[in-house]
PDB file of C-alpha atoms in Angstrom:
ATOM      1  CA  MET A 274     144.972  52.310  96.434  1.00  0.00           C
ATOM      2  CA  ARG A 275     142.781  49.234  97.231  1.00  0.00           C
ATOM      3  CA  ARG A 276     145.664  48.523 100.340  1.00  0.00           C
ATOM      4  CA  LEU A 277     144.727  52.380 101.715  1.00  0.00           C
ATOM      5  CA  LEU A 278     141.107  51.123 100.612  1.00  0.00           C
ATOM      6  CA  ASP A 279     141.216  48.546 103.132  1.00  0.00           C
ATOM      7  CA  ARG A 280     143.102  50.390 105.878  1.00  0.00           C
ATOM      8  CA  LEU A 281     140.447  52.722 105.703  1.00  0.00           C
ATOM      9  CA  ASP A 282     137.713  50.344 105.806  1.00  0.00           C
ATOM     10  CA  ARG A 283     139.837  48.257 108.797  1.00  0.00           C
ATOM     11  CA  ALA A 284     140.285  51.316 110.841  1.00  0.00           C
ATOM     12  CA  PHE A 285     136.356  53.112 110.166  1.00  0.00           C
ATOM     13  CA  PHE A 286     134.838  49.637 111.341  1.00  0.00           C
ATOM     14  CA  ALA A 287     136.889  48.927 114.024  1.00  0.00           C
ATOM     15  CA  GLU A 288     135.701  46.622 116.639  1.00  0.00           C
ATOM     16  CA  ALA A 289     134.082  48.427 119.439  1.00  0.00           C
ATOM     17  CA  PRO A 290     132.053  46.280 122.653  1.00  0.00           C
ATOM     18  CA  ALA A 291     128.253  46.805 122.319  1.00  0.00           C
ATOM     19  CA  GLU A 292     129.440  48.798 126.331  1.00  0.00           C
ATOM     20  CA  ARG A 293     131.123  51.443 125.244  1.00  0.00           C
ATOM     21  CA  LEU A 294     128.812  52.460 122.907  1.00  0.00           C
ATOM     22  CA  ALA A 295     125.687  52.714 124.310  1.00  0.00           C
ATOM     23  CA  ILE A 296     127.158  54.331 127.349  1.00  0.00           C
ATOM     24  CA  VAL A 297     127.961  57.335 124.856  1.00  0.00           C
ATOM     25  CA  ARG A 298     124.073  56.676 123.636  1.00  0.00           C
ATOM     26  CA  LEU A 299     123.839  57.676 127.830  1.00  0.00           C
ATOM     27  CA  LEU A 300     125.648  60.903 127.612  1.00  0.00           C
ATOM     28  CA  VAL A 301     124.703  62.027 124.739  1.00  0.00           C
ATOM     29  CA  GLY A 302     121.365  60.918 124.905  1.00  0.00           C
ATOM     30  CA  GLY A 303     121.055  62.217 128.705  1.00  0.00           C
ATOM     31  CA  PHE A 304     122.216  65.461 127.676  1.00  0.00           C
ATOM     32  CA  ALA A 305     120.054  66.395 124.545  1.00  0.00           C
ATOM     33  CA  LEU A 306     117.103  65.287 126.995  1.00  0.00           C
ATOM     34  CA  VAL A 307     118.181  66.998 129.829  1.00  0.00           C
ATOM     35  CA  TYR A 308     118.537  70.121 127.171  1.00  0.00           C
ATOM     36  CA  LEU A 309     115.036  69.951 125.740  1.00  0.00           C
ATOM     37  CA  CYS A 310     112.962  69.139 129.289  1.00  0.00           C
ATOM     38  CA  VAL A 311     116.119  72.627 130.725  1.00  0.00           C
ATOM     39  CA  ARG A 312     114.395  74.868 127.653  1.00  0.00           C
ATOM     40  CA  ALA A 313     110.857  73.354 126.826  1.00  0.00           C
ATOM     41  CA  VAL A 314     109.429  77.203 127.942  1.00  0.00           C
ATOM     42  CA  HIS A 315     111.811  78.168 125.792  1.00  0.00           C
ATOM     43  CA  LEU A 316     111.548  76.713 122.048  1.00  0.00           C
ATOM     44  CA  GLN A 317     106.965  77.257 122.953  1.00  0.00           C
ATOM     45  CA  ARG A 318     107.502  80.647 123.489  1.00  0.00           C
ATOM     46  CA  VAL A 319     107.855  80.631 118.949  1.00  0.00           C
ATOM     47  CA  GLY A 320     104.363  80.250 118.993  1.00  0.00           C
ATOM     48  CA  HIS A 321     103.803  83.433 121.014  1.00  0.00           C
ATOM     49  CA  LEU A 322     106.040  85.133 118.353  1.00  0.00           C
ATOM     50  CA  PRO A 323     104.385  87.758 115.359  1.00  0.00           C
ATOM     51  CA  PRO A 324     104.664  85.518 112.009  1.00  0.00           C
ATOM     52  CA  GLU A 325     106.572  88.652 110.223  1.00  0.00           C
ATOM     53  CA  GLY A 326     109.744  86.507 112.784  1.00  0.00           C
ATOM     54  CA  PHE A 327     109.502  83.670 111.007  1.00  0.00           C
ATOM     55  CA  ARG A 328     112.086  82.542 108.742  1.00  0.00           C
ATOM     56  CA  PRO A 329     112.373  78.975 108.513  1.00  0.00           C
ATOM     57  CA  ILE A 330     115.931  77.814 108.121  1.00  0.00           C
ATOM     58  CA  GLY A 331     117.342  73.709 107.089  1.00  0.00           C
ATOM     59  CA  VAL A 332     114.716  71.052 107.321  1.00  0.00           C
ATOM     60  CA  VAL A 333     111.987  74.377 108.896  1.00  0.00           C
ATOM     61  CA  SER A 334     112.183  75.581 105.343  1.00  0.00           C
ATOM     62  CA  VAL A 335     109.931  73.347 104.058  1.00  0.00           C
ATOM     63  CA  LEU A 336     107.184  75.155 106.003  1.00  0.00           C
ATOM     64  CA  SER A 337     105.176  78.979 104.870  1.00  0.00           C
ATOM     65  CA  ALA A 338     103.455  79.494 107.377  1.00  0.00           C
ATOM     66  CA  PRO A 339     103.904  78.945 111.790  1.00  0.00           C
ATOM     67  CA  LEU A 340     102.662  76.204 112.502  1.00  0.00           C
ATOM     68  CA  PRO A 341     100.261  77.021 115.249  1.00  0.00           C
ATOM     69  CA  LEU A 342     101.078  76.828 118.746  1.00  0.00           C
ATOM     70  CA  TRP A 343      98.962  73.546 120.071  1.00  0.00           C
ATOM     71  CA  ALA A 344     101.749  71.939 116.711  1.00  0.00           C
ATOM     72  CA  VAL A 345     104.603  73.493 118.429  1.00  0.00           C
ATOM     73  CA  ARG A 346     104.152  72.531 122.393  1.00  0.00           C
ATOM     74  CA  GLY A 347     103.481  68.149 120.345  1.00  0.00           C
ATOM     75  CA  LEU A 348     105.644  68.800 118.465  1.00  0.00           C
ATOM     76  CA  ILE A 349     108.204  70.034 121.448  1.00  0.00           C
ATOM     77  CA  GLY A 350     105.852  67.025 123.955  1.00  0.00           C
ATOM     78  CA  ALA A 351     106.693  64.115 121.318  1.00  0.00           C
ATOM     79  CA  ALA A 352     110.594  65.114 120.675  1.00  0.00           C
ATOM     80  CA  ILE A 353     110.624  64.255 125.265  1.00  0.00           C
ATOM     81  CA  ALA A 354     109.372  61.845 125.047  1.00  0.00           C
ATOM     82  CA  ALA A 355     111.346  60.066 122.178  1.00  0.00           C
ATOM     83  CA  GLY A 356     114.810  60.991 124.003  1.00  0.00           C
ATOM     84  CA  ALA A 357     113.278  60.182 127.234  1.00  0.00           C
ATOM     85  CA  ALA A 358     113.068  56.441 124.910  1.00  0.00           C
ATOM     86  CA  PHE A 359     116.573  56.900 123.438  1.00  0.00           C
ATOM     87  CA  VAL A 360     118.489  56.775 127.010  1.00  0.00           C
ATOM     88  CA  ALA A 361     116.669  54.376 128.336  1.00  0.00           C
ATOM     89  CA  GLY A 362     117.188  52.437 125.301  1.00  0.00           C
ATOM     90  CA  PHE A 363     113.369  51.508 124.663  1.00  0.00           C
ATOM     91  CA  ARG A 364     112.223  50.312 121.452  1.00  0.00           C
ATOM     92  CA  PHE A 365     115.254  52.180 119.893  1.00  0.00           C
ATOM     93  CA  ARG A 366     115.431  50.866 115.854  1.00  0.00           C
ATOM     94  CA  VAL A 367     112.309  53.760 116.634  1.00  0.00           C
ATOM     95  CA  ALA A 368     113.243  55.301 118.803  1.00  0.00           C
ATOM     96  CA  GLY A 369     116.855  56.477 118.182  1.00  0.00           C
ATOM     97  CA  PRO A 370     115.570  57.569 114.177  1.00  0.00           C
ATOM     98  CA  LEU A 371     112.429  59.639 116.477  1.00  0.00           C
ATOM     99  CA  PHE A 372     114.619  61.036 118.644  1.00  0.00           C
ATOM    100  CA  GLY A 373     117.155  62.329 116.136  1.00  0.00           C
ATOM    101  CA  ALA A 374     114.252  63.291 113.693  1.00  0.00           C
ATOM    102  CA  LEU A 375     112.340  65.258 116.513  1.00  0.00           C
ATOM    103  CA  LEU A 376     114.939  67.119 117.690  1.00  0.00           C
ATOM    104  CA  LEU A 377     116.677  68.114 114.662  1.00  0.00           C
ATOM    105  CA  TRP A 378     112.857  70.222 113.129  1.00  0.00           C
ATOM    106  CA  VAL A 379     112.404  71.329 116.630  1.00  0.00           C
ATOM    107  CA  LEU A 380     115.745  72.968 117.892  1.00  0.00           C
ATOM    108  CA  SER A 381     115.396  74.289 113.577  1.00  0.00           C
ATOM    109  CA  TYR A 382     111.656  75.205 114.369  1.00  0.00           C
ATOM    110  CA  ARG A 383     113.031  77.733 117.440  1.00  0.00           C
ATOM    111  CA  ASN A 384     116.403  79.356 114.836  1.00  0.00           C
ATOM    112  CA  SER A 385     113.583  79.940 113.079  1.00  0.00           C
ATOM    113  CA  TRP A 386     112.589  82.956 114.519  1.00  0.00           C
ATOM    114  CA  GLY A 387     116.129  84.996 114.672  1.00  0.00           C
ATOM    115  CA  MET A 388     119.648  83.650 116.651  1.00  0.00           C
ATOM    116  CA  VAL A 389     120.857  80.999 115.083  1.00  0.00           C
ATOM    117  CA  PHE A 390     122.103  78.879 118.457  1.00  0.00           C
ATOM    118  CA  HIS A 391     125.439  77.501 116.615  1.00  0.00           C
ATOM    119  CA  THR A 392     125.810  75.534 120.050  1.00  0.00           C
ATOM    120  CA  GLU A 393     123.724  72.615 118.866  1.00  0.00           C
ATOM    121  CA  ASN A 394     124.865  71.503 115.794  1.00  0.00           C
ATOM    122  CA  LEU A 395     127.205  69.501 117.887  1.00  0.00           C
ATOM    123  CA  LEU A 396     124.915  67.917 119.816  1.00  0.00           C
ATOM    124  CA  VAL A 397     121.987  66.724 117.316  1.00  0.00           C
ATOM    125  CA  LEU A 398     123.942  65.151 115.083  1.00  0.00           C
ATOM    126  CA  HIS A 399     126.061  63.319 116.963  1.00  0.00           C
ATOM    127  CA  VAL A 400     122.224  62.543 118.201  1.00  0.00           C
ATOM    128  CA  ILE A 401     121.505  61.449 115.120  1.00  0.00           C
ATOM    129  CA  ALA A 402     124.518  59.880 114.515  1.00  0.00           C
ATOM    130  CA  LEU A 403     123.784  57.622 117.565  1.00  0.00           C
ATOM    131  CA  GLY A 404     119.930  57.300 117.030  1.00  0.00           C
ATOM    132  CA  LEU A 405     121.010  55.307 112.876  1.00  0.00           C
ATOM    133  CA  ALA A 406     123.301  52.782 115.170  1.00  0.00           C
ATOM    134  CA  ALA A 407     123.163  49.425 117.032  1.00  0.00           C
ATOM    135  CA  ALA A 408     123.427  52.137 120.181  1.00  0.00           C
ATOM    136  CA  ALA A 409     121.159  49.625 122.821  1.00  0.00           C
ATOM    137  CA  ASP A 410     122.427  46.448 122.430  1.00  0.00           C
ATOM    138  CA  ALA A 411     124.182  47.036 126.069  1.00  0.00           C
ATOM    139  CA  TYR A 412     122.482  48.992 128.913  1.00  0.00           C
ATOM    140  CA  SER A 413     118.936  49.285 127.540  1.00  0.00           C
ATOM    141  CA  LEU A 414     115.343  48.319 128.458  1.00  0.00           C
ATOM    142  CA  ASP A 415     116.517  46.513 124.970  1.00  0.00           C
ATOM    143  CA  ALA A 416     118.800  44.345 125.899  1.00  0.00           C
ATOM    144  CA  ARG A 417     117.192  44.090 129.543  1.00  0.00           C
ATOM    145  CA  ARG A 418     114.531  41.942 126.655  1.00  0.00           C
ATOM    146  CA  ALA A 419     116.653  40.219 124.679  1.00  0.00           C
ATOM    147  CA  ALA A 420     118.593  38.626 128.126  1.00  0.00           C
ATOM    148  CA  ALA A 421     114.912  37.899 128.859  1.00  0.00           C
ATOM    149  CA  GLY A 422     115.104  35.419 126.329  1.00  0.00           C
ATOM    150  CA  PRO A 423     115.919  32.253 125.501  1.00  0.00           C
ATOM    151  CA  PRO A 424     119.962  31.168 126.182  1.00  0.00           C
ATOM    152  CA  SER A 425     121.779  32.623 123.202  1.00  0.00           C
ATOM    153  CA  ALA A 426     120.675  35.768 123.972  1.00  0.00           C
ATOM    154  CA  SER A 427     121.003  36.586 126.789  1.00  0.00           C
ATOM    155  CA  SER A 428     125.465  36.766 126.366  1.00  0.00           C
ATOM    156  CA  ALA A 429     126.479  39.719 126.161  1.00  0.00           C
ATOM    157  CA  PRO A 430     127.186  41.121 122.419  1.00  0.00           C
ATOM    158  CA  ALA A 431     130.780  40.334 121.675  1.00  0.00           C
ATOM    159  CA  PRO A 432     132.685  43.402 120.244  1.00  0.00           C
ATOM    160  CA  HIS A 433     132.384  44.192 116.053  1.00  0.00           C
ATOM    161  CA  GLY A 434     132.124  46.169 113.527  1.00  0.00           C
ATOM    162  CA  ARG A 435     129.032  47.351 114.054  1.00  0.00           C
ATOM    163  CA  TYR A 436     129.492  49.113 117.276  1.00  0.00           C
ATOM    164  CA  GLY A 437     132.820  50.821 116.178  1.00  0.00           C
ATOM    165  CA  TRP A 438     131.950  52.783 112.753  1.00  0.00           C
ATOM    166  CA  PRO A 439     129.082  55.037 115.195  1.00  0.00           C
ATOM    167  CA  LEU A 440     132.247  56.013 117.690  1.00  0.00           C
ATOM    168  CA  ARG A 441     134.251  56.595 114.825  1.00  0.00           C
ATOM    169  CA  LEU A 442     131.548  58.717 112.933  1.00  0.00           C
ATOM    170  CA  LEU A 443     130.885  60.713 116.329  1.00  0.00           C
ATOM    171  CA  CYS A 444     134.488  61.600 115.652  1.00  0.00           C
ATOM    172  CA  ALA A 445     134.816  62.414 112.520  1.00  0.00           C
ATOM    173  CA  ILE A 446     131.666  65.121 112.949  1.00  0.00           C
ATOM    174  CA  THR A 447     133.327  66.458 116.040  1.00  0.00           C
ATOM    175  CA  VAL A 448     136.834  67.334 114.607  1.00  0.00           C
ATOM    176  CA  THR A 449     135.183  68.297 111.212  1.00  0.00           C
ATOM    177  CA  SER A 450     133.475  70.882 113.619  1.00  0.00           C
ATOM    178  CA  TYR A 451     136.193  72.437 114.950  1.00  0.00           C
ATOM    179  CA  PHE A 452     138.129  72.444 111.236  1.00  0.00           C
ATOM    180  CA  ILE A 453     135.650  74.010 109.599  1.00  0.00           C
ATOM    181  CA  ALA A 454     135.910  76.741 112.079  1.00  0.00           C
ATOM    182  CA  GLY A 455     139.459  77.021 111.982  1.00  0.00           C
ATOM    183  CA  VAL A 456     139.454  77.144 107.953  1.00  0.00           C
ATOM    184  CA  THR A 457     136.440  79.594 108.411  1.00  0.00           C
ATOM    185  CA  LYS A 458     138.338  82.712 110.008  1.00  0.00           C
ATOM    186  CA  LEU A 459     141.396  81.612 107.482  1.00  0.00           C
ATOM    187  CA  ARG A 460     138.957  83.085 105.266  1.00  0.00           C
ATOM    188  CA  ASN A 461     137.888  85.505 106.886  1.00  0.00           C
ATOM    189  CA  SER A 462     140.591  87.021 108.129  1.00  0.00           C
ATOM    190  CA  GLY A 463     142.986  84.959 106.710  1.00  0.00           C
ATOM    191  CA  LEU A 464     146.676  84.958 109.308  1.00  0.00           C
ATOM    192  CA  ASP A 465     145.706  88.235 110.294  1.00  0.00           C
ATOM    193  CA  TRP A 466     143.441  86.536 113.139  1.00  0.00           C
ATOM    194  CA  ALA A 467     146.935  85.399 114.262  1.00  0.00           C
ATOM    195  CA  LEU A 468     149.208  88.206 113.750  1.00  0.00           C
ATOM    196  CA  SER A 469     146.831  91.133 114.570  1.00  0.00           C
ATOM    197  CA  ASP A 470     144.164  92.418 116.820  1.00  0.00           C
ATOM    198  CA  ILE A 471     141.077  91.265 116.100  1.00  0.00           C
ATOM    199  CA  LEU A 472     140.330  88.213 118.373  1.00  0.00           C
ATOM    200  CA  ARG A 473     141.478  91.056 121.247  1.00  0.00           C
ATOM    201  CA  ASN A 474     138.955  93.771 119.268  1.00  0.00           C
ATOM    202  CA  TYR A 475     136.068  90.422 119.053  1.00  0.00           C
ATOM    203  CA  VAL A 476     136.445  90.658 121.925  1.00  0.00           C
ATOM    204  CA  ALA A 477     136.378  94.398 123.085  1.00  0.00           C
ATOM    205  CA  TYR A 478     132.573  94.534 121.299  1.00  0.00           C
ATOM    206  CA  ASP A 479     131.428  91.368 122.428  1.00  0.00           C
ATOM    207  CA  ASN A 480     131.494  92.559 126.329  1.00  0.00           C
ATOM    208  CA  VAL A 481     130.799  96.136 125.526  1.00  0.00           C
ATOM    209  CA  ARG A 482     127.480  95.230 123.140  1.00  0.00           C
ATOM    210  CA  LYS A 483     126.243  92.403 126.337  1.00  0.00           C
ATOM    211  CA  ILE A 484     127.080  96.155 129.060  1.00  0.00           C
ATOM    212  CA  ALA A 485     125.093  98.367 126.633  1.00  0.00           C
ATOM    213  CA  LEU A 486     122.001  95.386 126.633  1.00  0.00           C
ATOM    214  CA  GLY A 487     122.403  94.779 129.995  1.00  0.00           C
ATOM    215  CA  ASP A 488     122.723  90.930 129.140  1.00  0.00           C
ATOM    216  CA  THR A 489     125.675  88.383 130.887  1.00  0.00           C
ATOM    217  CA  HIS A 490     129.054  90.013 129.742  1.00  0.00           C
ATOM    218  CA  SER A 491     132.586  88.707 130.739  1.00  0.00           C
ATOM    219  CA  PRO A 492     134.863  91.110 133.624  1.00  0.00           C
ATOM    220  CA  LEU A 493     137.379  89.125 133.180  1.00  0.00           C
ATOM    221  CA  GLY A 494     137.816  89.932 129.469  1.00  0.00           C
ATOM    222  CA  GLY A 495     137.034  93.278 129.780  1.00  0.00           C
ATOM    223  CA  ALA A 496     140.192  93.328 132.351  1.00  0.00           C
ATOM    224  CA  LEU A 497     142.553  91.399 128.997  1.00  0.00           C
ATOM    225  CA  VAL A 498     141.643  93.900 126.561  1.00  0.00           C
ATOM    226  CA  ARG A 499     143.884  96.629 128.715  1.00  0.00           C
ATOM    227  CA  TYR A 500     146.707  93.722 127.271  1.00  0.00           C
ATOM    228  CA  GLY A 501     147.398  93.186 123.780  1.00  0.00           C
ATOM    229  CA  PHE A 502     150.476  90.741 123.638  1.00  0.00           C
ATOM    230  CA  LEU A 503     148.062  88.454 125.451  1.00  0.00           C
ATOM    231  CA  PHE A 504     145.388  88.506 122.881  1.00  0.00           C
ATOM    232  CA  PRO A 505     147.965  86.542 119.134  1.00  0.00           C
ATOM    233  CA  PRO A 506     148.767  83.563 121.239  1.00  0.00           C
ATOM    234  CA  LEU A 507     145.843  82.895 122.127  1.00  0.00           C
ATOM    235  CA  ALA A 508     144.609  83.880 118.927  1.00  0.00           C
ATOM    236  CA  LEU A 509     147.893  81.227 116.478  1.00  0.00           C
ATOM    237  CA  ALA A 510     146.696  78.094 119.499  1.00  0.00           C
ATOM    238  CA  SER A 511     142.493  78.182 118.931  1.00  0.00           C
ATOM    239  CA  LEU A 512     143.873  78.368 115.515  1.00  0.00           C
ATOM    240  CA  ALA A 513     146.094  75.164 115.648  1.00  0.00           C
ATOM    241  CA  MET A 514     143.844  73.454 117.284  1.00  0.00           C
ATOM    242  CA  GLU A 515     140.824  73.172 114.739  1.00  0.00           C
ATOM    243  CA  LEU A 516     142.935  72.608 112.067  1.00  0.00           C
ATOM    244  CA  GLY A 517     144.570  70.745 113.242  1.00  0.00           C
ATOM    245  CA  ALA A 518     141.749  68.293 115.025  1.00  0.00           C
ATOM    246  CA  PRO A 519     141.345  65.659 112.206  1.00  0.00           C
ATOM    247  CA  LEU A 520     144.886  64.187 113.076  1.00  0.00           C
ATOM    248  CA  ALA A 521     142.822  63.460 116.203  1.00  0.00           C
ATOM    249  CA  LEU A 522     141.300  60.313 113.933  1.00  0.00           C
ATOM    250  CA  PHE A 523     144.651  58.939 112.810  1.00  0.00           C
ATOM    251  CA  SER A 524     146.923  58.680 117.194  1.00  0.00           C
ATOM    252  CA  ARG A 525     145.298  58.448 120.344  1.00  0.00           C
ATOM    253  CA  ARG A 526     147.665  60.717 122.084  1.00  0.00           C
ATOM    254  CA  ILE A 527     146.822  63.308 119.239  1.00  0.00           C
ATOM    255  CA  ALA A 528     143.081  63.130 120.175  1.00  0.00           C
ATOM    256  CA  VAL A 529     144.413  64.028 124.340  1.00  0.00           C
ATOM    257  CA  VAL A 530     145.372  66.031 122.840  1.00  0.00           C
ATOM    258  CA  PHE A 531     142.695  67.634 120.712  1.00  0.00           C
ATOM    259  CA  CYS A 532     140.292  67.356 123.680  1.00  0.00           C
ATOM    260  CA  GLY A 533     141.802  68.424 126.097  1.00  0.00           C
ATOM    261  CA  ALA A 534     142.711  71.815 123.934  1.00  0.00           C
ATOM    262  CA  ALA A 535     139.038  72.007 122.636  1.00  0.00           C
ATOM    263  CA  TRP A 536     137.841  71.812 126.517  1.00  0.00           C
ATOM    264  CA  LEU A 537     140.075  75.020 127.219  1.00  0.00           C
ATOM    265  CA  PHE A 538     139.505  76.992 124.464  1.00  0.00           C
ATOM    266  CA  HIS A 539     135.688  76.502 125.192  1.00  0.00           C
ATOM    267  CA  LEU A 540     136.948  77.709 128.975  1.00  0.00           C
ATOM    268  CA  GLY A 541     138.092  80.308 128.072  1.00  0.00           C
ATOM    269  CA  VAL A 542     135.902  81.529 125.028  1.00  0.00           C
ATOM    270  CA  LEU A 543     133.680  81.781 128.692  1.00  0.00           C
ATOM    271  CA  LEU A 544     135.888  82.914 130.947  1.00  0.00           C
ATOM    272  CA  THR A 545     136.237  86.036 128.676  1.00  0.00           C
ATOM    273  CA  MET A 546     132.776  86.529 126.749  1.00  0.00           C
ATOM    274  CA  ALA A 547     130.212  84.810 129.008  1.00  0.00           C
ATOM    275  CA  ILE A 548     129.539  82.692 126.119  1.00  0.00           C
ATOM    276  CA  LEU A 549     128.665  78.978 127.007  1.00  0.00           C
ATOM    277  CA  PHE A 550     129.340  76.154 125.426  1.00  0.00           C
ATOM    278  CA  PRO A 551     128.001  73.654 128.168  1.00  0.00           C
ATOM    279  CA  TYR A 552     127.722  69.834 125.400  1.00  0.00           C
ATOM    280  CA  PRO A 553     131.741  70.700 124.871  1.00  0.00           C
ATOM    281  CA  LEU A 554     132.603  71.841 128.610  1.00  0.00           C
ATOM    282  CA  LEU A 555     130.899  69.144 129.872  1.00  0.00           C
ATOM    283  CA  GLY A 556     133.504  66.871 127.625  1.00  0.00           C
ATOM    284  CA  ILE A 557     130.460  64.839 126.248  1.00  0.00           C
ATOM    285  CA  ALA A 558     130.799  65.884 122.921  1.00  0.00           C
ATOM    286  CA  PHE A 559     134.827  64.062 123.302  1.00  0.00           C
ATOM    287  CA  ALA A 560     133.143  60.882 124.422  1.00  0.00           C
ATOM    288  CA  GLY A 561     133.300  58.542 121.062  1.00  0.00           C
ATOM    289  CA  PHE A 562     137.310  59.641 121.141  1.00  0.00           C
ATOM    290  CA  PHE A 563     137.507  57.025 125.057  1.00  0.00           C
ATOM    291  CA  GLU A 564     137.059  54.725 126.225  1.00  0.00           C
ATOM    292  CA  LEU A 565     134.585  54.478 128.893  1.00  0.00           C
ATOM    293  CA  GLU A 566     133.760  51.258 129.574  1.00  0.00           C
ATOM    294  CA  LYS A 567     137.063  50.779 130.901  1.00  0.00           C
ATOM    295  CA  MET A 568     135.837  53.504 134.318  1.00  0.00           C
ATOM    296  CA  ARG A 569     134.009  49.963 135.598  1.00  0.00           C
ATOM    297  CA  ASP A 570     137.570  48.776 136.204  1.00  0.00           C
ATOM    298  CA  LEU A 571     138.906  51.511 137.936  1.00  0.00           C
ATOM    299  CA  ARG A 572     135.699  50.999 140.466  1.00  0.00           C
ATOM    300  CA  ARG A 573     136.395  47.608 140.944  1.00  0.00           C
ATOM    301  CA  PRO A 574     138.703  47.198 144.872  1.00  0.00           C
ATOM    302  CA  ARG A 575     141.554  45.029 144.205  1.00  0.00           C
ATOM    303  CA  ARG A 576     141.616  41.358 145.553  1.00  0.00           C
ATOM    304  CA  ALA A 577     144.642  42.078 148.196  1.00  0.00           C
ATOM    305  CA  GLY A 578     147.723  39.451 146.937  1.00  0.00           C
ATOM    306  CA  PRO A 579     149.041  37.216 149.805  1.00  0.00           C
ATOM    307  CA  SER A 580     151.184  38.359 152.488  1.00  0.00           C
TER     308      SER A 580
END
């Protein structure tokens, strides 16, 4: 048992370069910041809704009544400011946890007024994990300020476990979210999910409902439901991807296959039901699986050898 725990400890706290974690911070934080800015008007509109519609969830459950409009707007503004500091890596020991907390609150508050946007869960968890890590030791204002200090502080940080565990944690959070989705399918439908018309009926229902409400729907999904034989293989593939997601933590090759399969899954959801999951579709949700710092070497021109 001790050997197993030692192996798990070495794997979870495996060394990684500070640059890799910093790139993930830039990608995840940048997406979260843009997401907040784009949805800022929508997020503050809940301040105009009747208080009877307030159903607090998550951390917002501490409230017994809605916040005043000025407080809603102030928290959104504070979240955007903290997000900018998060991306820039400015005073990250404060800005990192603060942005994670504000993002969790702002999005949970919006979700306390009706439809819960599950597409935001993975993003929020990733931001919180990065905010509690040393994710600004490279490519940040903090790192630039440290480089301007004594000579001992000017060298780039060496690879270390403190840069590795946040990446492993992000990967673990990602695969867990997909695994939970697969388990939920089995609990609700059993193997009928992959052996019957459940997926086909769901695609048909989703598009008919959207047409009736005048919402954006998928003409492709409406056309494909005529061909029932297509859906059991697609349902089985999605279930296999979700239940097999944890295997991505133990093999780089499996991780690549999982990321590709998950991306294709979300593309299929977009094409057949017009449901957009921008965070994974842009690939940012899977950034922790890859050695992104090596992209610098690909951009550098190779020196010509002797003729």
